[in-house]
Short mmCIF file of C-alpha atoms in Angstrom, two decimals:
data_model
loop_
_atom_site.label_atom_id
_atom_site.label_comp_id
_atom_site.label_asym_id
_atom_site.label_seq_id
_atom_site.Cartn_x
_atom_site.Cartn_y
_atom_site.Cartn_z
CA MET A 563 -15.38 -7.74 -2.72
CA PHE A 564 -13.83 -8.03 -6.21
CA GLY A 565 -15.97 -10.85 -7.49
CA GLY A 566 -13.91 -13.55 -5.81
CA TYR A 567 -15.02 -15.60 -2.84
CA ASP A 568 -13.30 -18.08 -0.52
CA ASN A 569 -10.08 -18.31 -2.52
CA THR A 570 -7.74 -16.13 -0.45
CA ALA A 571 -7.47 -15.06 3.18
CA PHE A 572 -8.83 -11.66 2.12
CA ASP A 573 -12.16 -12.98 0.79
CA THR A 574 -12.66 -15.83 3.30
CA LEU A 575 -15.75 -15.33 5.46
CA ASP A 576 -15.43 -18.28 7.84
CA HIS A 577 -13.37 -17.18 10.85
CA ASP A 578 -11.59 -20.51 11.45
CA LYS A 579 -10.66 -20.91 7.79
CA HIS A 580 -9.48 -17.28 7.69
CA ARG A 581 -7.22 -17.90 10.70
CA MET A 582 -5.74 -20.97 9.02
CA ARG A 583 -5.12 -19.15 5.73
CA ARG A 584 -3.63 -16.10 7.41
CA GLU A 585 -1.18 -18.08 9.54
CA PRO A 586 1.54 -18.45 6.84
CA TRP A 587 1.46 -14.68 6.27
CA ASN A 588 2.15 -13.66 9.86
CA PRO A 589 5.84 -14.53 10.34
CA TYR A 590 6.75 -13.22 6.89
CA PHE A 591 5.28 -9.77 7.57
CA SER A 592 6.13 -9.53 11.27
CA LYS A 593 7.93 -6.51 12.69
CA GLN A 594 11.05 -8.64 13.19
CA SER A 595 11.08 -9.89 9.58
CA VAL A 596 10.51 -6.42 8.16
CA SER A 597 13.30 -4.94 10.33
CA ARG A 598 15.67 -7.65 9.17
CA LEU A 599 14.90 -7.12 5.47
CA GLN A 600 14.70 -3.31 5.57
CA PRO A 601 18.40 -2.65 4.84
CA LEU A 602 18.67 -5.58 2.39
CA LEU A 603 15.48 -5.10 0.39
CA ILE A 604 13.53 -1.91 1.14
CA GLN A 605 16.59 0.34 1.31
CA ALA A 606 18.05 -1.21 -1.86
CA VAL A 607 14.86 -0.51 -3.83
CA VAL A 608 14.58 3.03 -2.40
CA ASN A 609 18.16 3.62 -3.57
CA LYS A 610 17.06 2.68 -7.10
CA LEU A 611 14.19 5.15 -6.89
CA CYS A 612 16.59 7.89 -5.78
CA ASP A 613 18.83 7.09 -8.76
CA ARG A 614 15.88 7.49 -11.13
CA LEU A 615 14.87 10.75 -9.44
CA ALA A 616 18.44 12.03 -9.81
CA GLU A 617 18.21 11.31 -13.55
CA HIS A 618 14.97 13.27 -13.77
CA GLN A 619 16.58 16.08 -11.79
CA ALA A 620 19.53 16.24 -14.20
CA ALA A 621 17.15 16.31 -17.17
CA GLU A 622 14.83 18.80 -15.41
CA LYS A 623 11.84 16.50 -15.98
CA VAL A 624 8.64 16.73 -13.97
CA VAL A 625 7.93 13.51 -12.05
CA PHE A 626 4.49 11.93 -11.72
CA MET A 627 5.08 10.88 -8.14
CA THR A 628 2.20 8.40 -7.84
CA HIS A 629 3.68 6.34 -10.66
CA ALA A 630 7.18 6.65 -9.19
CA TYR A 631 5.96 5.51 -5.79
CA ALA A 632 3.90 2.68 -7.33
CA CYS A 633 7.04 1.38 -9.06
CA LEU A 634 8.82 1.49 -5.70
CA THR A 635 6.11 -0.35 -3.77
CA ALA A 636 5.48 -2.88 -6.57
CA ASP A 637 9.17 -3.73 -6.73
CA ILE A 638 9.33 -4.22 -2.96
CA ILE A 639 6.21 -6.35 -2.56
CA SER A 640 6.99 -8.44 -5.67
CA GLU A 641 10.47 -9.12 -4.25
CA TYR A 642 8.70 -10.24 -1.07
CA ALA A 643 6.21 -12.42 -2.91
CA PHE A 644 8.44 -14.01 -5.57
CA PRO A 645 12.10 -15.02 -5.75
CA GLN A 646 12.64 -12.24 -8.28
CA GLY A 647 10.71 -8.96 -8.32
CA TYR A 648 9.31 -6.93 -11.19
CA THR A 649 12.23 -4.43 -11.24
CA TYR A 650 10.14 -1.57 -12.64
CA LEU A 651 12.74 0.86 -11.26
CA ASP A 652 15.39 -0.63 -13.53
CA GLN A 653 13.58 1.10 -16.39
CA PRO A 654 14.47 4.74 -17.18
CA ALA A 655 10.82 5.87 -17.07
CA PHE A 656 8.28 5.23 -14.31
CA ASP A 657 5.95 2.52 -15.64
CA SER A 658 2.28 3.31 -15.09
CA LYS A 659 0.56 0.28 -16.66
CA HIS A 660 0.78 -1.98 -13.61
CA TYR A 661 -0.63 0.80 -11.40
CA GLU A 662 -3.46 1.49 -13.83
CA ALA A 663 -4.30 -2.23 -13.94
CA TRP A 664 -4.80 -2.39 -10.16
CA MET A 665 -6.75 0.87 -10.20
CA ALA A 666 -8.94 -0.52 -12.99
CA LEU A 667 -9.91 -3.37 -10.67
CA SER A 668 -10.58 -0.91 -7.87
CA LYS A 669 -12.78 1.25 -10.11
CA ILE A 670 -15.13 -1.63 -10.94
CA SER A 671 -15.16 -3.04 -7.40
CA HIS A 672 -18.67 -1.75 -6.61
CA THR A 673 -20.10 -3.46 -9.70
CA LEU A 674 -18.27 -6.71 -8.96
CA LYS A 675 -19.48 -6.65 -5.38
CA GLN A 676 -23.15 -6.34 -6.35
CA PHE A 677 -22.96 -8.80 -9.24
CA GLY A 678 -20.81 -11.65 -7.96
CA TRP A 679 -21.27 -13.68 -11.14
CA LEU A 680 -19.75 -10.98 -13.37
CA TYR A 681 -16.04 -11.50 -12.66
CA PRO A 682 -16.14 -15.32 -13.09
CA MET A 683 -17.95 -14.76 -16.39
CA LEU A 684 -15.31 -12.29 -17.60
CA GLU A 685 -12.62 -14.68 -16.39
CA ALA A 686 -14.12 -17.51 -18.46
CA MET A 687 -14.16 -15.46 -21.67
CA PRO A 688 -11.21 -15.66 -24.11
CA LEU A 689 -8.74 -12.88 -23.36
CA TRP A 690 -9.00 -11.44 -26.87
CA VAL A 691 -12.75 -10.94 -26.36
CA THR A 692 -12.26 -9.32 -22.95
CA LYS A 693 -9.61 -7.01 -24.41
CA TYR A 694 -12.24 -5.41 -26.66
CA THR A 695 -15.31 -5.66 -24.43
CA SER A 696 -13.67 -4.57 -21.15
CA PRO A 697 -10.10 -3.21 -21.49
CA GLU A 698 -9.83 -2.65 -17.72
CA THR A 699 -10.73 -6.26 -16.95
CA TYR A 700 -8.31 -7.42 -19.63
CA LEU A 701 -5.44 -5.73 -17.77
CA ILE A 702 -6.50 -7.43 -14.53
CA LEU A 703 -6.86 -10.90 -16.06
CA GLN A 704 -3.55 -10.55 -17.88
CA LEU A 705 -1.88 -9.77 -14.57
CA ALA A 706 -3.69 -12.66 -12.83
CA ASN A 707 -2.53 -15.09 -15.53
CA HIS A 708 1.03 -13.84 -15.13
CA LEU A 709 0.92 -14.43 -11.36
CA HIS A 710 -0.53 -17.91 -11.87
CA GLN A 711 2.25 -18.80 -14.31
CA GLN A 712 4.90 -17.47 -11.92
CA THR A 713 3.52 -19.70 -9.17
CA LEU A 714 3.58 -22.77 -11.46
CA ASP A 715 7.18 -21.97 -12.46
CA ILE A 716 8.23 -21.79 -8.80
CA GLU A 717 6.56 -25.14 -8.05
CA LYS A 718 8.39 -26.81 -10.94
CA SER A 719 11.81 -25.24 -10.41
CA ARG A 720 12.33 -24.80 -6.68
CA GLY A 721 14.02 -28.19 -6.16
CA LYS A 722 16.60 -27.65 -8.91
CA THR A 723 20.18 -26.59 -8.14
CA GLU A 724 20.17 -23.71 -10.65
CA TYR A 725 17.01 -22.31 -9.05
CA LYS A 726 18.59 -22.33 -5.57
CA GLU A 727 21.66 -20.55 -6.93
CA LEU A 728 19.49 -17.90 -8.60
CA THR A 729 17.36 -17.14 -5.54
CA ALA A 730 19.24 -15.87 -2.51
CA ARG A 731 16.35 -16.00 -0.06
CA PRO A 732 12.93 -17.70 0.34
CA SER A 733 9.91 -15.87 -1.02
CA MET A 734 6.40 -15.56 0.35
CA ILE A 735 5.16 -18.04 -2.28
CA GLU A 736 7.70 -20.61 -1.11
CA SER A 737 6.80 -20.09 2.53
CA PHE A 738 3.16 -20.82 1.61
CA LEU A 739 4.17 -23.99 -0.20
CA ASP A 740 6.30 -25.09 2.77
CA SER A 741 3.66 -24.22 5.37
CA ASN A 742 1.44 -26.58 7.36
CA LEU A 743 -1.56 -25.74 5.19
CA PRO A 744 -3.45 -28.79 3.88
CA LYS A 745 -2.51 -29.83 0.35
CA SER A 746 -5.89 -28.62 -0.91
CA GLU A 747 -4.90 -25.10 0.19
CA LYS A 748 -1.68 -25.15 -1.84
CA SER A 749 -3.05 -25.21 -5.38
CA ALA A 750 -1.40 -22.83 -7.85
CA THR A 751 -4.70 -21.00 -8.30
CA ARG A 752 -5.09 -20.32 -4.59
CA ILE A 753 -1.44 -19.42 -3.93
CA ALA A 754 -1.43 -17.10 -6.97
CA GLY A 755 -4.58 -15.51 -5.55
CA GLU A 756 -2.81 -14.80 -2.27
CA ALA A 757 0.13 -13.29 -4.19
CA SER A 758 -2.28 -11.15 -6.20
CA ILE A 759 -3.82 -9.73 -3.03
CA ALA A 760 -0.39 -9.02 -1.57
CA ILE A 761 0.91 -7.28 -4.68
CA GLY A 762 -2.26 -5.27 -5.34
CA ALA A 763 -2.62 -4.06 -1.76
CA GLY A 764 1.12 -3.60 -1.32
CA THR A 765 1.38 -1.49 -4.46
CA LEU A 766 -1.58 0.85 -3.97
CA THR A 767 -1.78 1.61 -0.26
CA SER A 768 1.82 2.59 0.44
CA SER A 769 2.14 4.54 -2.82
CA HIS A 770 -1.00 6.55 -2.00
CA ALA A 771 0.26 7.26 1.53
CA LEU A 772 3.59 8.47 0.11
CA LYS A 773 1.75 10.66 -2.37
CA HIS A 774 -0.23 12.36 0.40
CA ALA A 775 2.79 12.78 2.65
CA THR A 776 4.89 14.27 -0.15
CA TYR A 777 2.23 16.77 -1.15
CA HIS A 778 1.58 18.03 2.37
CA ILE A 779 5.28 18.35 3.18
CA LEU A 780 5.94 20.40 0.05
CA ALA A 781 2.74 22.45 0.37
CA ASN A 782 3.51 23.51 3.95
CA PRO A 783 6.83 25.39 4.27
CA LYS A 784 6.94 25.07 8.08
CA ILE A 785 6.48 21.28 7.94
CA HIS A 786 9.00 21.05 5.10
CA GLU A 787 11.64 23.06 6.95
CA ARG A 788 11.23 21.24 10.25
CA LEU A 789 11.50 17.87 8.54
CA MET A 790 14.63 18.94 6.66
CA ILE A 791 16.32 20.18 9.83
CA ASP A 792 15.55 16.93 11.65
CA LEU A 793 16.69 14.74 8.72
CA GLU A 794 19.91 16.67 8.22
CA LYS A 795 20.67 16.29 11.92
CA ALA A 796 19.78 12.58 12.11
CA ILE A 797 21.36 11.64 8.74
CA PRO A 798 24.59 13.64 8.32
CA ASP A 799 25.59 11.61 5.26
CA PRO A 800 22.69 10.85 2.87
CA ASN A 801 24.82 8.12 1.30
CA ASN A 802 24.88 6.29 4.64
CA PRO A 803 21.16 5.90 5.42
CA PRO A 804 19.98 4.70 8.84
CA ASN A 805 18.22 1.42 9.52
CA LEU A 806 14.55 1.15 10.44
CA ARG A 807 15.08 1.40 14.19
CA GLU A 808 17.07 4.61 13.72
CA LEU A 809 14.38 6.05 11.45
CA GLU A 810 11.76 5.30 14.11
CA ASN A 811 13.81 7.46 16.50
CA ILE A 812 13.18 10.59 14.39
CA PRO A 813 9.94 11.77 16.08
CA TYR A 814 8.82 14.33 13.49
CA LEU A 815 9.30 11.84 10.62
CA VAL A 816 7.17 9.28 12.49
CA ALA A 817 4.55 11.95 13.21
CA ILE A 818 4.38 12.70 9.46
CA LEU A 819 3.92 8.97 8.84
CA TYR A 820 0.94 8.81 11.20
CA GLU A 821 -0.62 12.00 9.86
CA ALA A 822 -0.24 10.76 6.28
CA LEU A 823 -1.92 7.45 7.19
CA ARG A 824 -4.78 9.38 8.79
CA ASN A 825 -5.04 11.80 5.88
CA PHE A 826 -5.10 9.26 3.04
CA HIS A 827 -7.34 6.83 5.03
CA GLY A 828 -6.04 3.49 3.69
CA VAL A 829 -9.13 1.83 2.26
CA SER A 830 -12.10 4.19 2.04
CA HIS A 831 -14.73 1.50 1.47
CA ARG A 832 -16.85 0.11 4.30
CA LEU A 833 -15.23 -3.16 5.36
CA GLN A 834 -17.89 -5.49 6.74
CA ARG A 835 -17.38 -7.44 9.95
CA ILE A 836 -19.69 -10.16 11.25
CA CYS A 837 -19.97 -11.49 14.78
CA PRO A 838 -21.27 -15.01 14.08
CA ASP A 839 -22.47 -16.30 17.43
CA GLN A 840 -23.44 -13.48 19.80
CA PRO A 841 -25.21 -10.10 19.65
CA ILE A 842 -23.25 -6.84 19.62
CA LYS A 843 -24.33 -4.16 22.08
CA TYR A 844 -24.03 -0.64 20.67
CA LYS A 845 -25.48 2.10 22.91
CA GLU A 846 -29.17 1.20 23.24
CA TRP A 847 -29.18 -1.17 20.24
CA ASN A 848 -28.63 -4.92 20.14
CA ILE A 849 -27.26 -6.09 16.78
CA PRO A 850 -28.18 -9.76 16.17
CA PRO A 851 -25.49 -12.39 15.46
CA GLY A 852 -24.62 -12.75 11.78
CA THR A 853 -25.37 -9.11 10.94
CA PRO A 854 -22.76 -7.37 8.75
CA VAL A 855 -21.55 -4.15 10.40
CA SER A 856 -19.34 -1.65 8.59
CA MET A 857 -18.12 1.93 8.59
CA THR A 858 -15.71 3.88 6.40
CA SER A 859 -12.40 4.99 7.94
CA LEU A 860 -13.17 8.57 6.88
CA HIS A 861 -15.76 8.84 9.67
CA ILE A 862 -13.06 8.18 12.26
CA HIS A 863 -10.11 9.99 10.71
CA ASN A 864 -12.16 13.13 10.04
CA ASP A 865 -13.95 13.19 13.41
CA PRO A 866 -13.17 16.58 14.99
CA ASP A 867 -13.83 15.18 18.48
CA ILE A 868 -10.87 12.83 17.99
CA PHE A 869 -8.71 14.85 15.60
CA PRO A 870 -9.43 18.59 16.02
CA ASP A 871 -9.30 20.52 12.74
CA PRO A 872 -9.19 17.18 10.88
CA TYR A 873 -8.73 18.61 7.36
CA THR A 874 -5.48 20.31 8.35
CA PHE A 875 -2.32 18.24 7.89
CA ARG A 876 -0.68 18.71 11.29
CA PRO A 877 1.98 16.15 12.30
CA GLU A 878 2.39 17.93 15.63
CA ARG A 879 -0.90 16.41 16.83
CA TRP A 880 0.99 13.09 17.25
CA LEU A 881 3.73 14.56 19.46
CA PRO A 882 5.05 13.56 21.90
CA LEU A 883 4.91 10.08 20.37
CA GLN A 884 5.12 8.33 23.75
CA THR A 885 1.98 10.03 25.08
CA GLU A 886 -0.24 11.78 22.55
CA GLY A 887 0.97 9.56 19.71
CA GLN A 888 0.15 6.42 21.68
CA ARG A 889 -3.28 7.76 22.62
CA LEU A 890 -4.26 8.61 19.04
CA GLN A 891 -3.00 5.40 17.47
CA LYS A 892 -6.05 3.48 18.65
CA TYR A 893 -8.14 5.72 16.37
CA LEU A 894 -5.90 5.15 13.34
CA VAL A 895 -7.64 2.52 11.22
CA SER A 896 -5.82 2.87 7.89
CA PHE A 897 -4.78 -0.79 8.16
CA GLY A 898 -7.96 -1.95 9.88
CA LYS A 899 -8.06 -3.48 13.35
CA GLY A 900 -8.38 -6.86 14.99
CA THR A 901 -7.87 -10.28 13.42
CA ARG A 902 -8.62 -8.94 9.93
CA GLN A 903 -6.08 -6.12 10.20
CA CYS A 904 -3.84 -5.76 7.15
CA VAL A 905 -0.99 -8.23 7.56
CA GLY A 906 1.36 -5.92 5.64
CA MET A 907 1.08 -3.02 8.10
CA GLU A 908 4.69 -3.20 9.33
CA LEU A 909 6.03 -3.47 5.78
CA GLY A 910 3.94 -0.47 4.69
CA LYS A 911 5.17 1.70 7.55
CA ALA A 912 8.78 0.70 6.88
CA GLU A 913 8.42 1.57 3.18
CA ILE A 914 6.97 5.00 3.96
CA LEU A 915 9.60 5.89 6.57
CA THR A 916 12.49 4.69 4.42
CA ALA A 917 11.27 6.40 1.26
CA LEU A 918 10.45 9.76 2.89
CA ALA A 919 13.72 9.87 4.84
CA ASN A 920 15.90 9.07 1.83
CA ILE A 921 14.09 11.14 -0.78
CA PHE A 922 13.79 14.28 1.34
CA ARG A 923 17.30 13.96 2.76
CA ARG A 924 18.75 13.77 -0.77
CA PHE A 925 16.39 16.02 -2.71
CA GLY A 926 14.19 17.84 -0.17
CA ARG A 927 15.78 21.26 -0.67
CA ASP A 928 15.32 20.93 -4.45
CA MET A 929 11.74 19.61 -4.65
CA ARG A 930 8.87 21.85 -5.79
CA LEU A 931 5.22 21.13 -6.52
CA PHE A 932 4.34 21.45 -10.20
CA ASP A 933 0.75 22.41 -11.10
CA THR A 934 -0.69 20.40 -8.22
CA GLU A 935 -3.79 21.53 -6.30
CA ARG A 936 -5.01 19.94 -3.10
CA LYS A 937 -8.74 19.97 -3.93
CA ARG A 938 -8.26 18.68 -7.47
CA ASP A 939 -5.35 16.28 -7.07
CA ILE A 940 -5.05 15.16 -3.44
CA ASP A 941 -8.20 15.26 -1.31
CA VAL A 942 -10.56 12.29 -1.37
CA GLU A 943 -13.57 12.97 -3.58
CA TYR A 944 -15.08 9.53 -4.14
CA ASP A 945 -14.70 5.89 -3.16
CA VAL A 946 -13.84 2.92 -5.39
CA PHE A 947 -12.68 0.74 -2.51
CA ASN A 948 -9.53 2.89 -2.60
CA PRO A 949 -9.95 6.63 -1.95
CA MET A 950 -9.82 8.70 -5.11
CA PRO A 951 -9.22 12.39 -5.87
CA SER A 952 -11.31 14.39 -8.32
CA ARG A 953 -11.85 12.90 -11.78
CA GLU A 954 -10.13 16.02 -13.12
CA SER A 955 -6.97 15.20 -11.16
CA LYS A 956 -3.63 15.71 -12.91
CA ASP A 957 -1.85 13.65 -10.23
CA LEU A 958 0.89 14.78 -7.85
CA ARG A 959 3.66 16.25 -9.97
CA VAL A 960 6.99 17.37 -8.57
CA LEU A 961 9.92 19.17 -10.17
CA PHE A 962 13.38 18.26 -8.89
CA GLU A 963 15.33 21.45 -9.55
CA LYS A 964 18.99 21.30 -10.61
CA ARG A 965 21.42 22.70 -8.07
#
């Protein structure tokens, strides 16, 4: 997809090899693992974000929420991937460079897909040449080199006493190195590639979902008020936030999660699937084995036969969760489906629930949209693997008013 092939689980075509490469991911991103780490990791990073938002509120500064959310999600997934995360939220301002680097890769994805030789060629060029010939690619390669060096540092240091004292818990990189994968699958280049996929996907998807959810909550007074009433009832003390299981017992919050996932679509590009050894029967057609089949998630999420009035943000369509919510979930393909489904789905949902609950419980009565229009800044206008708003977009901007 991005010029790479057969280096990570994401770009592995062979089904058996994909299963082998995905195996080390599964326990680390399971529902149980995410629930265990939610209060220790996700909640801690969300608390940092709330501290930064409080500073912006005191200074009456407008917040570019996509960048704020990208700092949040990058800090969480980098803490997952490496012994120490990027700590973007320790900085007073919301860093945008890392987000722009991943979006730069996304924006050239169509070109890289059609010309598979292009990315390896750019990768082989000296960085100083790439910096002037393709600034977007330079950002990507700089990030890739950083991830590769981090992986090498972990390999060299992980047996030392000082390293064990510095790192309180195992990281995803270490779990890969300790896995049952063959030695040939544990090279620094390949493991760094897996980390790159995790950090890129983990940064963009959840931050975009949070952006859409935040806009639609603030743009719809009835949704905003109902959410605030439910959060104030479920979380009497905003300084004593609930755990993930308790958040999942707030039906309207969960309904907003599902509607945001439907509305922002996840990946907008057509993700190909191949049945290697038998034909696929679709209506009156027989699709031969080995034929790539693909469809964009927009065709499902915007289907009025499944989701009536699909362009209206209506969390109520998912209620009650036990009946209507369960029925509709089979049509929610933001994370894909089947054996190639996004392994980080549970982490993404936990991030979104935790962030929305904490931010709106603390600041929800004080948040206002600032020069943000749905058609220009929010709705999907074009596809670069990730769904994109209009090229004239000014981003989602929110003012946190002083009390």
